[in-house]
Amino acid sequence: MEEIKKIARELLAENKVQVVLGFEKGTANKVRPAFFTKAEDIDKLIYNEACIHNIALYLKKDTCQHAKGVAITATPNVVRSILQLSAENQITEEKIHIIGITHEGKCAGILDFKAAEEFSKTQPKGLKPEDKALIEKIQAMSLEERFDYWVEAFSPCIKCYACRASCPMCYCGKCNVETNNPQWIPVASHKYGNVEWHMMRAMHLAGRCINCGECNRSCPVDIPLNILSYMLSDFVLDEFDSEAGLNSVFTSALSAYTVVDKENFIK
Amino acid sequence: MSEFQPKIVAFVCNWCTYAGADLTGTSRIKYSPNVRIVRFPCTGRIDYMLLTKAFASGADGIIVSGCHPNDCHYTSGNFYARRRWIVFKKLCDFMGIDTRRIVFSWVSAAEGSKWADIVNTTNEEIIKLGPYDSYHKLSTQDILE
Amino acid sequence: MKLGFYPGCSLEGASREYNESVQAVAEKLGIELVSIPDWNCCGATAAHNLDKELSLSLPARNLALAEEAGLTELVVPCAACYSRFTVTQHELLHDNAMHKKVNEIIGKEYKGTLRILNVIQFIEEYIIDKLEDNMKFEINKKVACYYGCLLVRPNKILNFDRTEDPQTMDVVMKKLGADSIDWAFKTECCGAGFSVSFTEAVGRLSGKIIEDASHRGAEALVVACPMCHSNLDMRRPAMDKYNGKKIDTPVIYITQAIGLALGIDRKKLGLNRHFVPVKLDNFKPYVKKEVVVENTQIMEEI
Amino acid sequence: MARIGVFICHCGENISATVDCPKVSEVAAKFPGVAYSVDYKYMCSDPGQSLVVNAIKEHKLTGIVVSACSPRMHEPTFRRACAEAGLNPYLCEMANIREHCSWVHEKGDRTDQKAIDVVRMMVEKVKRNNALMSIKVPVTKTALVIGGGVAGIQAALDIANAGHKVVMVEREPSIGGHMSQLSETFPTLDCSQCILTPRMVEVAQNPNITLYTYAEVESVEGFVGNFNVKIRKKAKSIDETLCNGCGMCTTKCPQKKIPNEFELGMGNRPAIYVPFPQAVPNVPVIDRLNCTYYKNGKCKICEKFCQPKAIRFDQEDEIIEVAVGAISICTGFDVKKTDFFPEYGYGKHKDIIDGLQFERMASASGPTLGAIRRPSDGAEPKKIVFVACAGSRDPAKGIEYCSKICCMYTAKHAILYKHKVHDGTAYIFYMDIRAAGKNYDEFTRRAIEEDNAQYIRGRVSSIYERDGKLIVIGTDTLMNHETVEIEADMVVLATAGVANQGAEELAQKLHVSYDQHRFFSEAHPKLKPVETNTAGIYLAGACQSPKDIPESVAAASGVAGKISCLFSSSELTREPLIAFVDRIAAPDYSSCTGCFLCQPVCPYNAIEKEDIKDRAGNLIKSLAYINPGLCQGCGTCVAICKSKSIDIDGYTNQQMYSEVDALLNS
């Protein structure tokens, strides 16, 4: 922890960065993401097991956008998000100083993107057993059961868009759901609108989701919607050997093809 | 007519399947009138959201068709489309959306009879499956509520 | 080693020597051939001229019985039976409605899991590798391999060998030390079922085959089909009449040739049963070729 | 408020016999936004078009739907009518109720309903059409001719003589193609090389033509009027500027036993060689696979004897880039070899040859200097059998089509044979004699009547060798299907003409389509026989389907005419149906997030990065920008874009969505 603080303090003191993105103590024994702009404030910077939020999200916020340099305390999920954002031309390497934190909570020092790629590869990734189990459970259902399962699962959705707001990959200035000419997705949070919204989100994240689970965590009504993009990222890895968050230059399974892509379903 | 006549929407590319369907016409090969063709420049242009939109609006079956691999008028549009279909189909399957109702095919400008076959077999298959009530209801029922 | 076996009518009757030689060779090499219990006629040429369902049901019952008996591979030495079996399997696996119907007719469920082997496939897979260790003689004769029609046709279904100029038997015969000649009548018609009703035609068709083989110096014809064998062997008078000369080139089954190379008793191979006496003898004793020696020396040097 | 006009065409009875046109018109009149609806017998006729023009003016229409045939047929016609009436031509849509409705369905309510639905779809679409201006693009007035056979030569000379530049690319070391291999030509029996060689020389000497032999097209980018072509000029190992064509190197080369491709393996050539004496250019190439120096690192005898010192062993392939405005594909054909025929012995009998080999044999410059000789022993064949349709018109062989040229050349072969072997007999097994063409039937009659060719109508089931003779077994269908057995000395198979090697790869490089036999596809079998579906790329000769010399030459001149038309003005007009990235007010400038996931999917590299900067020059945002000159309008980027920031004119999101909406919520 002290090592993280030391790095952060130095970066701010030397004016290499204007903002350090990390966590501070919140109310009621909780932690909350925080922007640190002064070296003396770094005392408040913390990192512990409770700091699970994917703060890569804030890199696209104004405070970071306007800063010349940004440092970020980055767990493996955050590192993967940063790499994917870079692959999608949303952030540049010169600006971001990654203070790596391994999955065991140890400081991995400052990582440039190349090191981050290595870091990303060595950190445990892939689906958690409970997510896998849920996917398998759903896959074992009949077609009708699956449909009913999801309609039911989405029915409490109130279209608060917390899933979108918490997802570092949902960075579009104008989300498609807000397009009304044509009205691709019905705005109302009825069954149809909910199914189509979550379906579109899953498709948009196909091959881009880095499996942080932030969408699920932020959902006030506990929809297991992360499962959709998890399932697809697993599928895309199997099918196209492509995985998000490992590479800082362009990768996207859906913006590529091979001549031998499976076509047994095409007549 | 008491027999169920499904609504089938065909999303086709202009260069191969649309031309192939033209050839079906010039060859006077008969097929079911239950299909409505929507012309796109290329399969690469076909948005998967139009597919769910079609189901929601009352389609019972969908045909998506374009040029054979390597024959795309724009070289590679169909390859990107194919990849998108693979992923979309997987997602639909996972979400319980009936992918037997979405027929993907390659029909070239020379395959007039194949086009008639695709339409007819899809029509028969959809008649067997019946109307896609579960999805239609999704869009109508809840809105009325 | 246990394989399913379907003899069919020919191998129990007129072509007993074919059966005898297959069994003798299998026994010698430690392969157990298990006959399908309660097998019936394959339908031969008669059934599929009359009734499609019947022509599929007869083989299907045999195949279903073999599956019930827990067999996974079935050796069918008769080329006609092999053709009927393979065609049935193909048709039923490609036509669900017919498959259902046939299952009802035979009162059994035919799954289609069985691999059907003709005698050459049987030799290729289970015998050829064992030859080197077991051969006593080299068949140092000039032979003409005659395939007939049913082994390689319809090629789209059987997918076996080249339709017009098959090679598999030649490969086996060369392995036995024989000089298998390149000739023109490998797949020409022998006259087949006309044997009884229109013997003259068999005389003409088979006559050309025998004449070309003997003209090119073949000392024996090698076959793998009971029908071909009986025409080429039994209808010699009609052929001689057509050719205007007597030709006494014998016709042997490929399994008999293998039997001879393995040193099996001629009687056990049924060679005494032929119309045209099989005089082939004076075979060269087989010496296992030690081809590897040179290479190992080189290897050592390296 | 939209004022849409709907025009239902009867197409004579083509539509009205199946679809109740007045009813469709009546129903369409009630669609929201439809101001005028009418049905008429022939909408594409002059009065029909005036009807459209007048209705647009009279009813102040803001868009029209012509419900008739396929837009691939008459869309341009009605767009012109719109323009004439002062309406933007892109405010016209066609509802296809002929090819997609009346011709494929039975008369009945469901068919009428389909016609109505299709019209409703297009009405909803056209309401959302945008007025568009066509795009002008400059034209590079240079043509690329791929292939230097007779078609390529004709096309190149015609274009060059019209005053335009031509770049010709030929795969082999010399131009001339198959025609240079032929002996005499039917139906006049004039010597093939005598008429071709002067044309070859003309190509070499024409100042407008740049010739690259031993070269292949590496890649093609761009679009009509503006293609960028990379040509791989394979290393000849010779400095062409120095070589004087003396031929010393070829006579001194110690490698002499390489099968000569030009003689189809019936003769030999050295490793450094000119394919044939009249080659253009007369510059040898070194066959590196067979050259002793390239194999063993020793020899260089040719270098020693080369007086102008033109041998370059270290020469490398060269990539040449050229900008052209139009491309003519003239890559010709190939013939099946005798090994394609199992029933005729898989090519193992030396005395069974194919038609092209017979041409070389009959040619005075060929391996036998024009004498007909058995390849096996050099004896003069007294009985020769020609088998027509070897492979052609045979679905079992995968070649259902007629190779077209074989009937005529087989008759020619029989005549040439008789002229050279007076006491010989020629038998010809045939299915039909197809001699449609000027003086063609007279020619086959001549073979039969004057030169005593024995025509037997029937197929050959097998050919085998016996005692040095070839036994040909066939049937005579005109003689009670009797079996015919001929003891021949030699057999010539008129093997099927097939697409040339590499046709598929070339088609993919050029983005043109080809049929199941790998022949290039024309844009329309009747009305656009020399165009491809890709604007600016044309076809001539046997690369399209088997063709004889006059047909190939005619097609080539047709292509030259087309290309000259294209080059007649310095600009051409393109359809403006292309993609664009949306623009909105500051501070967002566009809903595009600049993720550039669309960039790799564009087949034309049309998506560029555009930087939005403030007045001080600071970067605000990077956006995707679609270069309208390069975009061809496939729309793949549109479907890829998550924020729907890209749209495509003619097929906008609004249009497509409304179409589907109108179709189903009826």
PDB file of C-alpha atoms in Angstrom, chain D residues 35-225:
ATOM      1  CA  ALA D  35     -51.296  11.835 -53.079  1.00  0.00           C
ATOM      2  CA  TYR D  36     -51.728  10.023 -56.341  1.00  0.00           C
ATOM      3  CA  SER D  37     -52.025   6.411 -57.376  1.00  0.00           C
ATOM      4  CA  VAL D  38     -52.567   4.972 -60.829  1.00  0.00           C
ATOM      5  CA  ASP D  39     -52.145   1.763 -62.777  1.00  0.00           C
ATOM      6  CA  TYR D  40     -51.099   1.619 -66.411  1.00  0.00           C
ATOM      7  CA  LYS D  41     -50.326  -0.998 -69.026  1.00  0.00           C
ATOM      8  CA  TYR D  42     -46.664  -0.195 -69.736  1.00  0.00           C
ATOM      9  CA  MET D  43     -45.125   2.252 -67.312  1.00  0.00           C
ATOM     10  CA  CYS D  44     -41.735   2.105 -69.023  1.00  0.00           C
ATOM     11  CA  SER D  45     -43.191   3.036 -72.425  1.00  0.00           C
ATOM     12  CA  ASP D  46     -43.102   6.637 -73.639  1.00  0.00           C
ATOM     13  CA  PRO D  47     -46.711   7.364 -72.680  1.00  0.00           C
ATOM     14  CA  GLY D  48     -46.141   5.575 -69.372  1.00  0.00           C
ATOM     15  CA  GLN D  49     -43.176   7.771 -68.586  1.00  0.00           C
ATOM     16  CA  SER D  50     -45.067  10.900 -69.609  1.00  0.00           C
ATOM     17  CA  LEU D  51     -47.764   9.786 -67.210  1.00  0.00           C
ATOM     18  CA  VAL D  52     -45.172   9.741 -64.449  1.00  0.00           C
ATOM     19  CA  VAL D  53     -43.673  13.092 -65.474  1.00  0.00           C
ATOM     20  CA  ASN D  54     -47.061  14.788 -65.714  1.00  0.00           C
ATOM     21  CA  ALA D  55     -48.269  13.356 -62.424  1.00  0.00           C
ATOM     22  CA  ILE D  56     -45.165  14.610 -60.632  1.00  0.00           C
ATOM     23  CA  LYS D  57     -45.756  18.120 -61.973  1.00  0.00           C
ATOM     24  CA  GLU D  58     -49.514  18.175 -61.640  1.00  0.00           C
ATOM     25  CA  HIS D  59     -49.756  16.695 -58.154  1.00  0.00           C
ATOM     26  CA  LYS D  60     -46.563  18.315 -56.875  1.00  0.00           C
ATOM     27  CA  LEU D  61     -45.266  14.910 -55.826  1.00  0.00           C
ATOM     28  CA  THR D  62     -42.393  14.748 -53.360  1.00  0.00           C
ATOM     29  CA  GLY D  63     -41.489  11.165 -54.172  1.00  0.00           C
ATOM     30  CA  ILE D  64     -42.639   8.323 -56.356  1.00  0.00           C
ATOM     31  CA  VAL D  65     -42.931   4.560 -56.127  1.00  0.00           C
ATOM     32  CA  VAL D  66     -42.995   2.727 -59.419  1.00  0.00           C
ATOM     33  CA  SER D  67     -44.398  -0.682 -58.804  1.00  0.00           C
ATOM     34  CA  ALA D  68     -43.219  -2.760 -61.727  1.00  0.00           C
ATOM     35  CA  CYS D  69     -40.212  -4.896 -62.544  1.00  0.00           C
ATOM     36  CA  SER D  70     -36.921  -5.259 -60.711  1.00  0.00           C
ATOM     37  CA  PRO D  71     -35.078  -2.017 -59.957  1.00  0.00           C
ATOM     38  CA  ARG D  72     -32.098  -3.713 -61.560  1.00  0.00           C
ATOM     39  CA  MET D  73     -34.049  -3.350 -64.795  1.00  0.00           C
ATOM     40  CA  HIS D  74     -35.734   0.037 -64.888  1.00  0.00           C
ATOM     41  CA  GLU D  75     -34.635   2.090 -61.898  1.00  0.00           C
ATOM     42  CA  PRO D  76     -32.484   4.322 -64.132  1.00  0.00           C
ATOM     43  CA  THR D  77     -35.445   4.832 -66.495  1.00  0.00           C
ATOM     44  CA  PHE D  78     -37.734   6.192 -63.814  1.00  0.00           C
ATOM     45  CA  ARG D  79     -35.011   8.182 -62.145  1.00  0.00           C
ATOM     46  CA  ARG D  80     -34.580   9.935 -65.461  1.00  0.00           C
ATOM     47  CA  ALA D  81     -38.320  10.531 -65.616  1.00  0.00           C
ATOM     48  CA  CYS D  82     -38.133  12.151 -62.172  1.00  0.00           C
ATOM     49  CA  ALA D  83     -35.284  14.361 -63.266  1.00  0.00           C
ATOM     50  CA  GLU D  84     -37.261  15.383 -66.330  1.00  0.00           C
ATOM     51  CA  ALA D  85     -40.159  16.377 -64.127  1.00  0.00           C
ATOM     52  CA  GLY D  86     -37.876  18.408 -61.900  1.00  0.00           C
ATOM     53  CA  LEU D  87     -37.874  15.943 -59.021  1.00  0.00           C
ATOM     54  CA  ASN D  88     -34.597  14.752 -57.560  1.00  0.00           C
ATOM     55  CA  PRO D  89     -34.013  11.351 -59.172  1.00  0.00           C
ATOM     56  CA  TYR D  90     -33.189   9.764 -55.837  1.00  0.00           C
ATOM     57  CA  LEU D  91     -36.719  10.392 -54.639  1.00  0.00           C
ATOM     58  CA  CYS D  92     -37.789   7.453 -56.756  1.00  0.00           C
ATOM     59  CA  GLU D  93     -38.118   3.903 -55.492  1.00  0.00           C
ATOM     60  CA  MET D  94     -39.236   0.779 -57.270  1.00  0.00           C
ATOM     61  CA  ALA D  95     -41.477  -1.904 -55.819  1.00  0.00           C
ATOM     62  CA  ASN D  96     -40.653  -5.175 -57.494  1.00  0.00           C
ATOM     63  CA  ILE D  97     -43.968  -6.864 -58.202  1.00  0.00           C
ATOM     64  CA  ARG D  98     -42.876  -8.707 -61.332  1.00  0.00           C
ATOM     65  CA  GLU D  99     -39.737 -10.793 -60.709  1.00  0.00           C
ATOM     66  CA  HIS D 100     -40.495 -11.030 -57.017  1.00  0.00           C
ATOM     67  CA  CYS D 101     -44.251 -11.408 -57.235  1.00  0.00           C
ATOM     68  CA  SER D 102     -46.292 -11.966 -60.380  1.00  0.00           C
ATOM     69  CA  TRP D 103     -43.754 -14.277 -61.994  1.00  0.00           C
ATOM     70  CA  VAL D 104     -43.203 -16.456 -58.950  1.00  0.00           C
ATOM     71  CA  HIS D 105     -46.627 -16.736 -57.375  1.00  0.00           C
ATOM     72  CA  GLU D 106     -50.043 -17.999 -58.424  1.00  0.00           C
ATOM     73  CA  LYS D 107     -52.947 -15.615 -58.893  1.00  0.00           C
ATOM     74  CA  GLY D 108     -54.813 -15.088 -55.637  1.00  0.00           C
ATOM     75  CA  ASP D 109     -55.432 -12.964 -52.588  1.00  0.00           C
ATOM     76  CA  ARG D 110     -52.097 -13.718 -51.005  1.00  0.00           C
ATOM     77  CA  THR D 111     -50.269 -12.586 -54.110  1.00  0.00           C
ATOM     78  CA  ASP D 112     -52.316  -9.371 -54.272  1.00  0.00           C
ATOM     79  CA  GLN D 113     -51.604  -8.840 -50.594  1.00  0.00           C
ATOM     80  CA  LYS D 114     -47.903  -9.280 -51.223  1.00  0.00           C
ATOM     81  CA  ALA D 115     -47.983  -6.693 -54.007  1.00  0.00           C
ATOM     82  CA  ILE D 116     -49.810  -4.284 -51.713  1.00  0.00           C
ATOM     83  CA  ASP D 117     -47.323  -4.895 -48.893  1.00  0.00           C
ATOM     84  CA  VAL D 118     -44.373  -4.352 -51.178  1.00  0.00           C
ATOM     85  CA  VAL D 119     -45.833  -1.070 -52.393  1.00  0.00           C
ATOM     86  CA  ARG D 120     -46.523   0.027 -48.816  1.00  0.00           C
ATOM     87  CA  MET D 121     -42.943  -0.759 -47.870  1.00  0.00           C
ATOM     88  CA  MET D 122     -41.581   1.341 -50.670  1.00  0.00           C
ATOM     89  CA  VAL D 123     -43.995   4.209 -49.956  1.00  0.00           C
ATOM     90  CA  GLU D 124     -42.725   4.322 -46.379  1.00  0.00           C
ATOM     91  CA  LYS D 125     -39.155   4.124 -47.615  1.00  0.00           C
ATOM     92  CA  VAL D 126     -39.456   6.812 -50.257  1.00  0.00           C
ATOM     93  CA  LYS D 127     -40.976   9.216 -47.733  1.00  0.00           C
ATOM     94  CA  ARG D 128     -37.622   9.109 -46.020  1.00  0.00           C
ATOM     95  CA  ASN D 129     -35.471   9.328 -49.133  1.00  0.00           C
ATOM     96  CA  ASN D 130     -33.111  12.253 -49.332  1.00  0.00           C
ATOM     97  CA  ALA D 131     -32.545  14.346 -52.397  1.00  0.00           C
ATOM     98  CA  LEU D 132     -29.031  13.450 -53.478  1.00  0.00           C
ATOM     99  CA  MET D 133     -26.575  14.873 -55.924  1.00  0.00           C
ATOM    100  CA  SER D 134     -24.585  12.482 -58.040  1.00  0.00           C
ATOM    101  CA  ILE D 135     -20.861  12.394 -57.482  1.00  0.00           C
ATOM    102  CA  LYS D 136     -18.416  13.367 -60.186  1.00  0.00           C
ATOM    103  CA  VAL D 137     -15.140  11.524 -60.346  1.00  0.00           C
ATOM    104  CA  PRO D 138     -12.216  12.044 -62.670  1.00  0.00           C
ATOM    105  CA  VAL D 139     -11.271   9.376 -65.205  1.00  0.00           C
ATOM    106  CA  THR D 140      -7.744   8.160 -65.820  1.00  0.00           C
ATOM    107  CA  LYS D 141      -7.672   7.569 -69.542  1.00  0.00           C
ATOM    108  CA  THR D 142      -5.500   4.494 -69.503  1.00  0.00           C
ATOM    109  CA  ALA D 143      -6.814   0.986 -69.911  1.00  0.00           C
ATOM    110  CA  LEU D 144      -5.405  -2.200 -68.452  1.00  0.00           C
ATOM    111  CA  VAL D 145      -5.685  -5.276 -70.646  1.00  0.00           C
ATOM    112  CA  ILE D 146      -5.086  -8.505 -68.758  1.00  0.00           C
ATOM    113  CA  GLY D 147      -4.072 -11.281 -71.109  1.00  0.00           C
ATOM    114  CA  GLY D 148      -2.316 -11.069 -74.458  1.00  0.00           C
ATOM    115  CA  GLY D 149      -4.218 -13.613 -76.487  1.00  0.00           C
ATOM    116  CA  VAL D 150      -6.151 -12.673 -79.581  1.00  0.00           C
ATOM    117  CA  ALA D 151      -8.877 -10.995 -77.506  1.00  0.00           C
ATOM    118  CA  GLY D 152      -6.390  -8.966 -75.496  1.00  0.00           C
ATOM    119  CA  ILE D 153      -4.478  -7.995 -78.634  1.00  0.00           C
ATOM    120  CA  GLN D 154      -7.649  -6.834 -80.384  1.00  0.00           C
ATOM    121  CA  ALA D 155      -8.872  -4.887 -77.360  1.00  0.00           C
ATOM    122  CA  ALA D 156      -5.496  -3.248 -76.813  1.00  0.00           C
ATOM    123  CA  LEU D 157      -5.070  -2.244 -80.456  1.00  0.00           C
ATOM    124  CA  ASP D 158      -8.602  -0.856 -80.737  1.00  0.00           C
ATOM    125  CA  ILE D 159      -8.266   1.193 -77.550  1.00  0.00           C
ATOM    126  CA  ALA D 160      -4.808   2.387 -78.504  1.00  0.00           C
ATOM    127  CA  ASN D 161      -6.003   3.351 -81.977  1.00  0.00           C
ATOM    128  CA  ALA D 162      -8.775   5.382 -80.385  1.00  0.00           C
ATOM    129  CA  GLY D 163      -5.982   7.456 -78.892  1.00  0.00           C
ATOM    130  CA  HIS D 164      -5.870   6.118 -75.361  1.00  0.00           C
ATOM    131  CA  LYS D 165      -3.025   4.612 -73.409  1.00  0.00           C
ATOM    132  CA  VAL D 166      -3.054   0.869 -72.807  1.00  0.00           C
ATOM    133  CA  VAL D 167      -1.109  -1.285 -70.360  1.00  0.00           C
ATOM    134  CA  MET D 168      -1.064  -4.936 -71.332  1.00  0.00           C
ATOM    135  CA  VAL D 169      -0.131  -7.679 -68.885  1.00  0.00           C
ATOM    136  CA  GLU D 170       0.650 -11.193 -70.101  1.00  0.00           C
ATOM    137  CA  ARG D 171       1.490 -14.111 -67.816  1.00  0.00           C
ATOM    138  CA  GLU D 172       3.640 -15.968 -70.345  1.00  0.00           C
ATOM    139  CA  PRO D 173       6.945 -14.748 -71.789  1.00  0.00           C
ATOM    140  CA  SER D 174       5.204 -13.902 -75.080  1.00  0.00           C
ATOM    141  CA  ILE D 175       1.832 -12.603 -76.142  1.00  0.00           C
ATOM    142  CA  GLY D 176      -0.176 -14.623 -78.643  1.00  0.00           C
ATOM    143  CA  GLY D 177      -2.150 -16.940 -76.401  1.00  0.00           C
ATOM    144  CA  HIS D 178      -3.745 -20.105 -77.643  1.00  0.00           C
ATOM    145  CA  MET D 179      -4.222 -18.732 -81.134  1.00  0.00           C
ATOM    146  CA  SER D 180      -0.480 -18.738 -81.694  1.00  0.00           C
ATOM    147  CA  GLN D 181      -0.477 -22.473 -80.999  1.00  0.00           C
ATOM    148  CA  LEU D 182      -3.087 -23.274 -83.622  1.00  0.00           C
ATOM    149  CA  SER D 183      -2.244 -24.659 -87.041  1.00  0.00           C
ATOM    150  CA  GLU D 184      -4.962 -23.496 -89.408  1.00  0.00           C
ATOM    151  CA  THR D 185      -8.216 -21.810 -88.543  1.00  0.00           C
ATOM    152  CA  PHE D 186     -11.738 -22.834 -89.485  1.00  0.00           C
ATOM    153  CA  PRO D 187     -13.675 -22.365 -91.733  1.00  0.00           C
ATOM    154  CA  THR D 188     -11.152 -20.839 -94.123  1.00  0.00           C
ATOM    155  CA  LEU D 189      -8.088 -22.916 -93.261  1.00  0.00           C
ATOM    156  CA  ASP D 190      -5.861 -19.881 -93.222  1.00  0.00           C
ATOM    157  CA  CYS D 191      -2.741 -20.204 -91.153  1.00  0.00           C
ATOM    158  CA  SER D 192      -3.281 -19.030 -87.607  1.00  0.00           C
ATOM    159  CA  GLN D 193       0.148 -17.571 -87.004  1.00  0.00           C
ATOM    160  CA  CYS D 194       0.175 -15.847 -90.384  1.00  0.00           C
ATOM    161  CA  ILE D 195      -2.806 -13.757 -89.402  1.00  0.00           C
ATOM    162  CA  LEU D 196      -1.904 -13.311 -85.740  1.00  0.00           C
ATOM    163  CA  THR D 197       1.806 -12.501 -85.856  1.00  0.00           C
ATOM    164  CA  PRO D 198       1.395  -9.100 -87.583  1.00  0.00           C
ATOM    165  CA  ARG D 199      -1.121  -8.107 -84.904  1.00  0.00           C
ATOM    166  CA  MET D 200       1.332  -9.166 -82.186  1.00  0.00           C
ATOM    167  CA  VAL D 201       4.017  -7.003 -83.745  1.00  0.00           C
ATOM    168  CA  GLU D 202       1.595  -4.085 -83.963  1.00  0.00           C
ATOM    169  CA  VAL D 203       1.042  -4.352 -80.215  1.00  0.00           C
ATOM    170  CA  ALA D 204       4.748  -4.195 -79.570  1.00  0.00           C
ATOM    171  CA  GLN D 205       5.186  -1.202 -81.862  1.00  0.00           C
ATOM    172  CA  ASN D 206       2.150   0.869 -80.954  1.00  0.00           C
ATOM    173  CA  PRO D 207       3.370   3.887 -78.970  1.00  0.00           C
ATOM    174  CA  ASN D 208       0.176   3.918 -76.918  1.00  0.00           C
ATOM    175  CA  ILE D 209       0.683   0.375 -75.634  1.00  0.00           C
ATOM    176  CA  THR D 210       2.986  -0.553 -72.771  1.00  0.00           C
ATOM    177  CA  LEU D 211       3.555  -4.283 -72.756  1.00  0.00           C
ATOM    178  CA  TYR D 212       4.515  -6.308 -69.681  1.00  0.00           C
ATOM    179  CA  THR D 213       5.087  -9.972 -70.457  1.00  0.00           C
ATOM    180  CA  TYR D 214       5.966 -12.628 -67.872  1.00  0.00           C
ATOM    181  CA  ALA D 215       3.917 -10.492 -65.516  1.00  0.00           C
ATOM    182  CA  GLU D 216       0.784 -10.891 -63.472  1.00  0.00           C
ATOM    183  CA  VAL D 217      -1.710  -8.621 -61.765  1.00  0.00           C
ATOM    184  CA  GLU D 218      -0.786  -8.504 -58.107  1.00  0.00           C
ATOM    185  CA  SER D 219      -3.588  -6.377 -56.725  1.00  0.00           C
ATOM    186  CA  VAL D 220      -6.272  -3.967 -57.819  1.00  0.00           C
ATOM    187  CA  GLU D 221      -7.692  -1.162 -55.736  1.00  0.00           C
ATOM    188  CA  GLY D 222     -10.012   1.691 -56.482  1.00  0.00           C
ATOM    189  CA  PHE D 223     -13.048   1.994 -58.671  1.00  0.00           C
ATOM    190  CA  VAL D 224     -14.197   2.879 -62.150  1.00  0.00           C
ATOM    191  CA  GLY D 225     -12.061   5.604 -63.672  1.00  0.00           C
TER     192      GLY D 225
END
